[in-house]
Each structure stands twice: as structure tokens, then as C-alpha cells.
Short mmCIF file of C-alpha atoms in Angstrom, two decimals:
data_model
loop_
_atom_site.label_atom_id
_atom_site.label_comp_id
_atom_site.label_asym_id
_atom_site.label_seq_id
_atom_site.Cartn_x
_atom_site.Cartn_y
_atom_site.Cartn_z
CA UNK K 1 200.86 -133.89 68.49
CA UNK K 2 201.42 -130.55 70.15
CA UNK K 3 200.68 -129.76 73.80
CA UNK K 4 198.06 -127.02 73.63
CA UNK K 5 198.68 -126.21 77.29
CA UNK K 6 201.52 -127.11 79.65
CA UNK K 7 201.30 -130.69 80.89
CA UNK K 8 201.27 -131.85 84.50
CA UNK K 9 205.02 -132.51 84.19
CA UNK K 10 205.54 -128.94 83.06
CA UNK K 11 203.56 -127.65 86.03
CA UNK K 12 205.61 -129.78 88.40
CA UNK K 13 208.81 -128.45 86.86
CA UNK K 14 207.53 -124.88 87.30
CA UNK K 15 206.72 -125.58 90.94
CA UNK K 16 210.22 -126.97 91.57
CA UNK K 17 211.87 -123.94 89.99
CA UNK K 18 209.58 -121.55 91.90
CA UNK K 19 210.41 -123.18 95.22
CA UNK K 20 214.12 -123.02 94.48
CA UNK K 21 213.96 -119.33 93.57
CA UNK K 22 212.05 -118.50 96.76
CA UNK K 23 215.06 -119.54 98.87
CA UNK K 24 216.66 -116.15 98.22
CA UNK K 25 220.14 -117.34 97.32
CA UNK K 26 222.77 -115.20 95.60
CA UNK K 27 222.71 -115.17 91.77
CA UNK K 28 225.74 -117.46 91.61
CA UNK K 29 224.29 -119.94 94.10
CA UNK K 30 220.93 -119.81 92.33
CA UNK K 31 222.56 -120.62 88.99
CA UNK K 32 224.47 -123.50 90.55
CA UNK K 33 221.26 -124.84 92.13
CA UNK K 34 219.32 -124.49 88.86
CA UNK K 35 221.97 -126.53 87.06
CA UNK K 36 222.57 -129.04 89.83
CA UNK K 37 219.01 -129.64 91.06
CA UNK K 38 216.89 -128.77 88.01
CA UNK K 39 219.38 -129.40 85.21
CA UNK K 40 218.28 -126.12 83.61
CA UNK K 41 221.31 -125.67 81.37
CA UNK K 42 221.14 -129.27 80.15
CA UNK K 43 217.44 -129.45 79.24
CA UNK K 44 217.74 -128.88 75.47
CA UNK K 45 221.12 -130.55 74.99
CA UNK K 46 221.04 -134.09 73.51
CA UNK K 47 221.72 -136.93 75.92
CA UNK K 48 224.75 -138.11 73.96
CA UNK K 49 226.36 -134.75 74.74
CA UNK K 50 225.67 -134.80 78.46
CA UNK K 51 222.26 -133.17 78.32
CA UNK K 52 218.74 -134.20 79.30
CA UNK K 53 217.44 -134.49 75.73
CA UNK K 54 214.30 -132.42 76.32
CA UNK K 55 212.98 -129.64 74.11
CA UNK K 56 212.59 -125.88 74.30
CA UNK K 57 209.18 -126.35 75.95
CA UNK K 58 210.80 -127.42 79.22
CA UNK K 59 213.29 -124.57 79.05
CA UNK K 60 210.38 -122.18 78.40
CA UNK K 61 208.80 -123.29 81.70
CA UNK K 62 212.02 -122.56 83.61
CA UNK K 63 212.51 -119.20 81.90
CA UNK K 64 208.98 -118.02 82.67
CA UNK K 65 209.61 -118.68 86.36
CA UNK K 66 212.94 -116.82 86.16
CA UNK K 67 211.11 -113.94 84.49
CA UNK K 68 208.51 -113.85 87.25
CA UNK K 69 211.16 -113.81 89.98
CA UNK K 70 213.23 -111.20 88.05
CA UNK K 71 216.19 -113.49 88.68
CA UNK K 72 219.65 -112.54 87.37
CA UNK K 73 220.56 -115.64 85.35
CA UNK K 74 222.72 -116.52 82.32
CA UNK K 75 220.23 -119.17 81.17
CA UNK K 76 218.98 -117.11 78.21
CA UNK K 77 222.41 -116.54 76.67
CA UNK K 78 223.50 -120.09 77.43
CA UNK K 79 220.44 -121.64 75.76
CA UNK K 80 220.99 -119.53 72.64
CA UNK K 81 224.68 -120.45 72.54
CA UNK K 82 223.95 -124.15 72.89
CA UNK K 83 221.35 -123.98 70.10
CA UNK K 84 223.95 -122.57 67.73
CA UNK K 85 226.01 -125.70 68.38
CA UNK K 86 223.40 -128.45 68.19
CA UNK K 87 219.87 -129.12 67.04
CA UNK K 88 217.18 -129.97 69.56
CA UNK K 89 215.58 -133.43 69.59
CA UNK K 90 212.33 -133.46 67.62
CA UNK K 91 209.28 -135.54 68.43
CA UNK K 92 209.50 -138.78 66.47
CA UNK K 93 213.07 -138.12 65.30
CA UNK K 94 215.81 -140.61 66.20
CA UNK K 95 218.70 -139.28 68.21
CA UNK K 96 221.08 -139.71 65.31
CA UNK K 97 218.88 -137.50 63.16
CA UNK K 98 218.44 -134.86 65.81
CA UNK K 99 222.19 -134.52 66.33
CA UNK K 100 223.72 -135.23 62.95
CA UNK K 101 227.05 -133.77 61.90
CA UNK K 102 225.42 -130.80 60.19
CA UNK K 103 223.82 -129.71 63.46
CA UNK K 104 227.15 -129.88 65.25
CA UNK K 105 229.11 -127.89 62.73
CA UNK K 106 230.11 -128.62 59.17
CA UNK K 107 229.76 -132.07 57.66
CA UNK K 108 232.79 -134.31 57.74
CA UNK K 109 233.85 -135.09 54.18
CA UNK K 110 236.68 -137.11 52.80
CA UNK K 111 239.55 -134.77 52.16
CA UNK K 112 238.07 -131.92 54.23
CA UNK K 113 240.52 -129.56 55.96
CA UNK K 114 241.50 -130.57 59.47
CA UNK K 115 239.73 -127.61 61.08
CA UNK K 116 236.49 -128.49 59.29
CA UNK K 117 236.75 -132.21 59.95
CA UNK K 118 237.28 -131.61 63.65
CA UNK K 119 234.50 -129.04 64.08
CA UNK K 120 232.09 -131.75 65.18
CA UNK K 121 234.41 -132.90 67.95
CA UNK K 122 234.89 -129.30 69.09
CA UNK K 123 231.15 -128.72 69.39
CA UNK K 124 230.84 -132.10 71.13
CA UNK K 125 233.38 -130.90 73.68
CA UNK K 126 231.59 -127.62 74.32
CA UNK K 127 228.07 -128.99 74.73
CA UNK K 128 228.82 -131.11 77.84
CA UNK K 129 230.41 -128.06 79.44
CA UNK K 130 227.22 -126.07 78.88
CA UNK K 131 225.14 -128.95 80.23
CA UNK K 132 227.20 -128.88 83.43
CA UNK K 133 226.51 -125.16 83.92
CA UNK K 134 229.41 -123.43 82.19
CA UNK K 135 228.07 -120.06 81.07
CA UNK K 136 228.30 -119.17 77.39
CA UNK K 137 227.05 -116.51 75.02
CA UNK K 138 226.74 -116.00 71.28
CA UNK K 139 228.20 -112.77 69.90
CA UNK K 140 227.08 -111.30 66.60
CA UNK K 141 228.15 -108.01 65.09
CA UNK K 142 230.67 -106.49 62.72
CA UNK K 143 233.27 -109.24 63.05
CA UNK K 144 235.30 -110.77 60.22
CA UNK K 145 237.47 -113.86 59.90
CA UNK K 146 240.67 -113.97 57.88
CA UNK K 147 242.63 -116.56 59.80
CA UNK K 148 241.83 -114.58 62.97
CA UNK K 149 238.91 -112.51 64.26
CA UNK K 150 238.77 -108.75 63.93
CA UNK K 151 235.97 -106.27 64.57
CA UNK K 152 233.40 -105.44 67.24
CA UNK K 153 230.28 -107.07 68.64
CA UNK K 154 228.02 -105.00 70.90
CA UNK K 155 226.00 -105.25 73.02
CA UNK K 156 226.50 -108.92 73.85
CA UNK K 157 224.38 -110.42 76.62
CA UNK K 158 226.42 -111.69 79.58
CA UNK K 159 229.66 -111.37 77.57
CA UNK K 160 231.32 -109.85 80.64
CA UNK K 161 230.83 -113.03 82.69
CA UNK K 162 230.61 -115.81 80.07
CA UNK K 163 233.15 -118.59 80.55
CA UNK K 164 233.44 -119.16 76.81
CA UNK K 165 232.35 -117.22 73.78
CA UNK K 166 230.83 -118.24 70.48
CA UNK K 167 231.32 -115.65 67.77
CA UNK K 168 229.61 -115.31 64.40
CA UNK K 169 231.97 -113.80 61.82
CA UNK K 170 231.86 -113.06 58.12
CA UNK K 171 234.43 -114.53 55.74
CA UNK K 172 234.89 -114.74 51.99
CA UNK K 173 232.42 -117.62 51.59
CA UNK K 174 229.70 -116.62 54.07
CA UNK K 175 229.28 -116.60 57.84
CA UNK K 176 231.08 -118.91 60.23
CA UNK K 177 230.81 -119.79 63.90
CA UNK K 178 233.94 -119.73 66.09
CA UNK K 179 234.85 -120.57 69.66
CA UNK K 180 236.93 -117.99 71.51
CA UNK K 181 238.69 -118.08 74.86
CA UNK K 182 237.50 -115.04 76.87
CA UNK K 183 241.11 -114.48 77.93
CA UNK K 184 242.53 -114.66 74.39
CA UNK K 185 245.12 -112.07 73.36
CA UNK K 186 243.66 -109.26 71.32
CA UNK K 187 240.20 -109.60 72.86
CA UNK K 188 238.85 -106.77 75.00
CA UNK K 189 235.66 -107.12 77.02
CA UNK K 190 234.15 -103.83 78.13
CA UNK K 191 231.13 -104.06 80.46
CA UNK K 192 228.22 -101.81 79.52
CA UNK K 193 225.85 -100.02 81.86
CA UNK K 194 222.26 -101.01 81.20
CA UNK K 195 218.80 -100.03 82.42
CA UNK K 196 218.16 -103.41 84.03
CA UNK K 197 220.63 -104.18 86.84
CA UNK K 198 219.76 -107.90 86.60
CA UNK K 199 221.04 -108.20 83.02
CA UNK K 200 224.67 -107.63 82.05
CA UNK K 201 226.12 -106.67 78.67
CA UNK K 202 229.54 -106.04 77.24
CA UNK K 203 231.26 -104.84 74.08
CA UNK K 204 233.69 -107.30 72.54
CA UNK K 205 236.57 -105.85 70.51
CA UNK K 206 238.61 -108.31 68.44
CA UNK K 207 242.10 -107.54 67.13
CA UNK K 208 243.56 -110.57 65.33
CA UNK K 209 242.12 -112.91 67.94
CA UNK K 210 242.85 -116.63 67.59
CA UNK K 211 239.65 -118.68 67.37
CA UNK K 212 238.66 -122.27 66.72
CA UNK K 213 236.30 -122.72 63.76
CA UNK K 214 233.16 -124.70 64.60
CA UNK K 215 231.40 -124.20 61.27
CA UNK K 216 232.30 -122.18 58.20
CA UNK K 217 228.67 -122.25 57.07
CA UNK K 218 226.67 -121.30 60.14
CA UNK K 219 223.81 -119.41 58.48
CA UNK K 220 221.13 -121.96 59.34
CA UNK K 221 222.46 -122.57 62.85
CA UNK K 222 222.52 -118.84 63.60
CA UNK K 223 218.98 -118.39 62.26
CA UNK K 224 217.77 -121.22 64.49
CA UNK K 225 219.62 -119.73 67.47
CA UNK K 226 217.98 -116.36 66.78
CA UNK K 227 214.54 -117.99 66.80
CA UNK K 228 215.32 -119.73 70.08
CA UNK K 229 216.46 -116.39 71.47
CA UNK K 230 213.15 -114.77 70.52
CA UNK K 231 211.14 -117.55 72.14
CA UNK K 232 213.28 -117.70 75.26
CA UNK K 233 212.98 -113.93 75.64
CA UNK K 234 209.21 -114.20 75.22
CA UNK K 235 209.15 -116.64 78.13
CA UNK K 236 210.98 -114.13 80.33
CA UNK K 237 208.58 -111.39 79.20
CA UNK K 238 205.52 -113.47 80.07
CA UNK K 239 206.90 -114.12 83.54
CA UNK K 240 207.80 -110.46 84.00
CA UNK K 241 204.33 -109.34 82.93
CA UNK K 242 202.67 -111.83 85.28
CA UNK K 243 204.80 -110.47 88.12
CA UNK K 244 203.71 -106.91 87.33
CA UNK K 245 200.05 -107.94 87.21
CA UNK K 246 200.15 -109.87 90.48
CA UNK K 247 202.02 -107.06 92.19
CA UNK K 248 199.49 -104.48 91.00
CA UNK K 249 196.41 -106.49 91.99
CA UNK K 250 197.83 -107.13 95.46
CA UNK K 251 198.60 -103.42 95.92
CA UNK K 252 195.15 -102.38 94.69
CA UNK K 253 193.58 -104.53 97.40
CA UNK K 254 195.69 -102.95 100.15
CA UNK K 255 195.97 -99.28 99.16
CA UNK K 256 193.00 -97.23 100.29
CA UNK K 257 191.72 -93.92 98.99
CA UNK K 258 188.53 -92.14 100.03
CA UNK K 259 187.98 -94.86 102.64
CA UNK K 260 188.03 -97.86 100.27
CA UNK K 261 190.60 -100.01 98.44
CA UNK K 262 191.58 -98.46 95.12
CA UNK K 263 190.97 -101.84 93.49
CA UNK K 264 187.24 -101.28 93.98
CA UNK K 265 187.22 -98.30 91.61
CA UNK K 266 185.74 -99.29 88.27
CA UNK K 267 188.29 -97.40 86.18
CA UNK K 268 191.16 -99.24 87.84
CA UNK K 269 189.33 -102.56 87.53
CA UNK K 270 189.18 -102.04 83.76
CA UNK K 271 192.89 -101.25 83.55
CA UNK K 272 193.83 -104.34 85.54
CA UNK K 273 191.49 -106.46 83.41
CA UNK K 274 193.32 -105.18 80.33
CA UNK K 275 196.62 -106.16 81.97
CA UNK K 276 195.26 -109.66 82.58
CA UNK K 277 194.22 -110.01 78.93
CA UNK K 278 197.71 -108.95 77.80
CA UNK K 279 199.34 -111.52 80.08
CA UNK K 280 197.05 -114.37 79.08
CA UNK K 281 197.36 -113.67 75.36
CA UNK K 282 201.14 -113.39 75.70
CA UNK K 283 201.35 -116.75 77.41
CA UNK K 284 199.09 -118.43 74.83
CA UNK K 285 200.97 -116.93 71.89
CA UNK K 286 204.40 -117.74 73.27
CA UNK K 287 203.43 -121.32 74.13
CA UNK K 288 201.95 -121.88 70.66
CA UNK K 289 205.14 -120.56 69.07
CA UNK K 290 207.31 -122.80 71.25
CA UNK K 291 205.23 -125.84 70.35
CA UNK K 292 205.50 -124.96 66.64
CA UNK K 293 209.27 -124.75 67.06
CA UNK K 294 209.49 -128.04 68.93
CA UNK K 295 207.45 -129.91 66.32
CA UNK K 296 208.94 -128.17 63.31
CA UNK K 297 205.68 -126.88 61.83
CA UNK K 298 205.91 -124.86 58.59
CA UNK K 299 204.74 -121.64 60.27
CA UNK K 300 207.21 -121.84 63.17
CA UNK K 301 209.19 -118.76 62.08
CA UNK K 302 206.08 -116.63 61.66
CA UNK K 303 204.65 -117.70 65.02
CA UNK K 304 207.98 -116.93 66.71
CA UNK K 305 208.04 -113.42 65.22
CA UNK K 306 204.39 -112.84 66.17
CA UNK K 307 204.98 -114.01 69.73
CA UNK K 308 208.14 -111.91 70.04
CA UNK K 309 206.29 -108.80 68.88
CA UNK K 310 203.20 -109.28 71.04
CA UNK K 311 205.03 -110.37 74.20
CA UNK K 312 207.38 -107.39 74.01
CA UNK K 313 204.58 -104.86 73.70
CA UNK K 314 202.44 -106.62 76.30
CA UNK K 315 205.27 -106.68 78.84
CA UNK K 316 205.95 -102.99 78.23
CA UNK K 317 202.25 -102.15 78.63
CA UNK K 318 201.88 -104.16 81.84
CA UNK K 319 205.10 -102.70 83.25
CA UNK K 320 203.91 -99.16 82.51
CA UNK K 321 200.55 -99.82 84.16
CA UNK K 322 202.34 -101.37 87.14
CA UNK K 323 204.20 -98.12 87.66
CA UNK K 324 201.12 -95.95 87.14
CA UNK K 325 198.80 -97.92 89.41
CA UNK K 326 201.35 -98.10 92.22
CA UNK K 327 201.74 -94.34 92.27
CA UNK K 328 204.82 -92.65 93.74
CA UNK K 329 206.13 -95.71 95.57
CA UNK K 330 206.76 -97.44 92.22
CA UNK K 331 209.67 -95.17 91.36
CA UNK K 332 211.55 -95.74 94.60
CA UNK K 333 214.37 -98.23 95.12
CA UNK K 334 212.45 -99.75 98.04
CA UNK K 335 209.76 -101.21 95.76
CA UNK K 336 210.25 -103.86 93.04
CA UNK K 337 207.92 -102.19 90.55
CA UNK K 338 210.78 -100.33 88.89
CA UNK K 339 212.54 -103.66 88.28
CA UNK K 340 209.54 -104.88 86.28
CA UNK K 341 209.73 -101.79 84.06
CA UNK K 342 213.49 -102.04 83.59
CA UNK K 343 213.34 -105.75 82.77
CA UNK K 344 210.53 -105.22 80.24
CA UNK K 345 212.41 -102.38 78.54
CA UNK K 346 215.68 -104.32 78.30
CA UNK K 347 214.11 -107.54 77.02
CA UNK K 348 212.19 -105.68 74.31
CA UNK K 349 215.48 -104.87 72.54
CA UNK K 350 217.35 -108.16 72.73
CA UNK K 351 216.17 -109.85 69.53
CA UNK K 352 214.54 -107.00 67.66
CA UNK K 353 212.01 -104.34 68.57
CA UNK K 354 208.30 -105.23 68.20
CA UNK K 355 207.93 -103.32 64.93
CA UNK K 356 210.94 -105.15 63.50
CA UNK K 357 209.35 -108.49 64.38
CA UNK K 358 206.12 -107.48 62.69
CA UNK K 359 208.04 -106.45 59.58
CA UNK K 360 209.34 -110.02 59.38
CA UNK K 361 205.72 -111.22 59.03
CA UNK K 362 205.23 -109.29 55.78
CA UNK K 363 205.58 -111.69 52.79
#
């Protein structure tokens, strides 16, 4: 049975995260507190690998609060990386089913090569590190494997600060997943300047870089990680849009023109009502898609693409209206309105533009 709306436990989790973020700590201290006090990085990781054994729904709640606070955080990239290593627990599924050998890498078979047979243990070593708060990211791009990694992946979210890297690379038999030491010889990490100062990116250049194979057939794992990335990004977009709406409504009540608050003007009321509709529909669509993912419904992929498309465009619309309705102050460094716009623009490109997501809905 799906949760049509967040439960009381979800609301309590959101309140805890909100209170933590209001303390105004540095990004590093905030990340440590999220992992230590909330267990944010461990939520979707199975208990047998040091995690909390929850589902993406709980992580969605945390991410929406991070989106609202415009918090610099590696949670998005870390959640996607962990999903490429292990399946999430499913309602009604035993732990052994939720974390079988296929979900952790390639299946162990009698006579399998040593690297393949040990891929499960490698993933099992990495997952507890993520659960403890070690930052990770998944890099995809024009990278090939022929005993070593060569090629380029760009832009890669938080690749400049990640403590270990997972890299998808093509080989003669398909696509594999590999673990790479960020300090490995032949690897160059070049930070990239982005619109949003709260998100960091880097280009990864590989020149015969040694890597540990996790799975030589990672197609399904990477597809699942991509879906999780879309849904996690949607959560950040919903939070960002809510922040823009709240900020605009509060300003419209305070700013006066012609002797009355601008929020009393009918034309502006209509625009803010449209913003509210965008936010509410985004939240409903994203939550429905997350629940479909958690419970493995047949239309989970389509709902994820629909949510990704709608939430991206809604966040962009709300951010644009936030700037417009704040007037000149919105484009100054002193006001946070510009951060809403920059966050919405950056998030809209992470896992495909809205029109690309809609194209995926065409049979």
C-alpha cells in the first residue's frame, strides 16, 4: 500500500532536518550533523551494510528540506552513487531479496574470474563508508575500460570534493561500473564554474587509470541510479520552488506601492496563486513518483520522467516569478532571490532537460 501523502513520521523527520538547518552551520558541519544526527546518508542503504534500511521516501523528505534551505550538500550525488551499488529494500521483500548479489555487483558463479567474484565484497565495503557520511559520486560520460579507464566524464556533480568515485565505462561486452581512488595516477579533476554557487562540478579526465571492477554488467544498476537521481532532484526542486513562493508572498505583504502592500493588487495575487499551484502539483507528482519507485509499480519509470519534467519547469517558473515580483532587489547579492533562480536553473539540467524527460514518455 502506498502512502498517498507523507506520514506523521515523515513530517517529524522534516521538522528535525529543518531545525538542524536553521542553526546556520558551515556546509561541512551541516553535512556531518545530517549524517550523525539524522543519518541522512544511511537512509536508503540496507541495514546489513551499515545503513538504516529505509526507502527513497525518507530521503525525499530530507532532500526537500535541503532544497528549501538552498543548502550546499553532497546528499544528492551520494544517494545516486549508493543506488548504483545496491538495491533499496522493497515493501514486503525480505532483506536477502532486497540485497542479493546481483544488486551488489555481478553474480558470484563457480569458476568466475577473481575480480567478478569479489565485486560483491567490494560493494559491501563501499556501502558502509557511504552510510557513515563518506561523500561519493557517480560519473558517466565517454569513458572506456580496457584493463584501465580512459576518456572523459563531464560535468560530474561534486566530483571535485567526492572522497571516492564510481565510474560507468564501456567495454567490449557492455557497460561496467568501477571504483576509482580520487588520487589515482592518470586521473585529473578539474573544477568547473557553475551558475549555482551551492553546487559544485568537475571534469574527470582518465588516462590509463587503475580501477576496481564492481560490475561488468551495470546497465540495470545505472538505469535505476538514473531514476533515483531524477526523483532526488525533483525533491530539491520542490523545496526550492516552495522557498521562492514563501519568499515572494512575504515580500508582497511588506512592500508597499501607491500606499498599499503590492500583495493586495489583483494581478499579483493571480501570479502568486499560479506559483502556489505549480508548487503543489510538483509536490504531488514527485511524491507519487517516489511511492511508485518504492513499491515497484509497473509505471514507475513513466511517473519518474513525468515528475522530473514537471518539477523542472515548475521550479524554473516559480524562480522567474520570484525575481520578477521582487523587483530590483532580487538581482542583488544581498537578497536570496537570485539563489533560487540559480538553483532552479542548475537542477533542471542534471538528469535531462524537461523536453528530454517528456520524450521518454512517448511509446
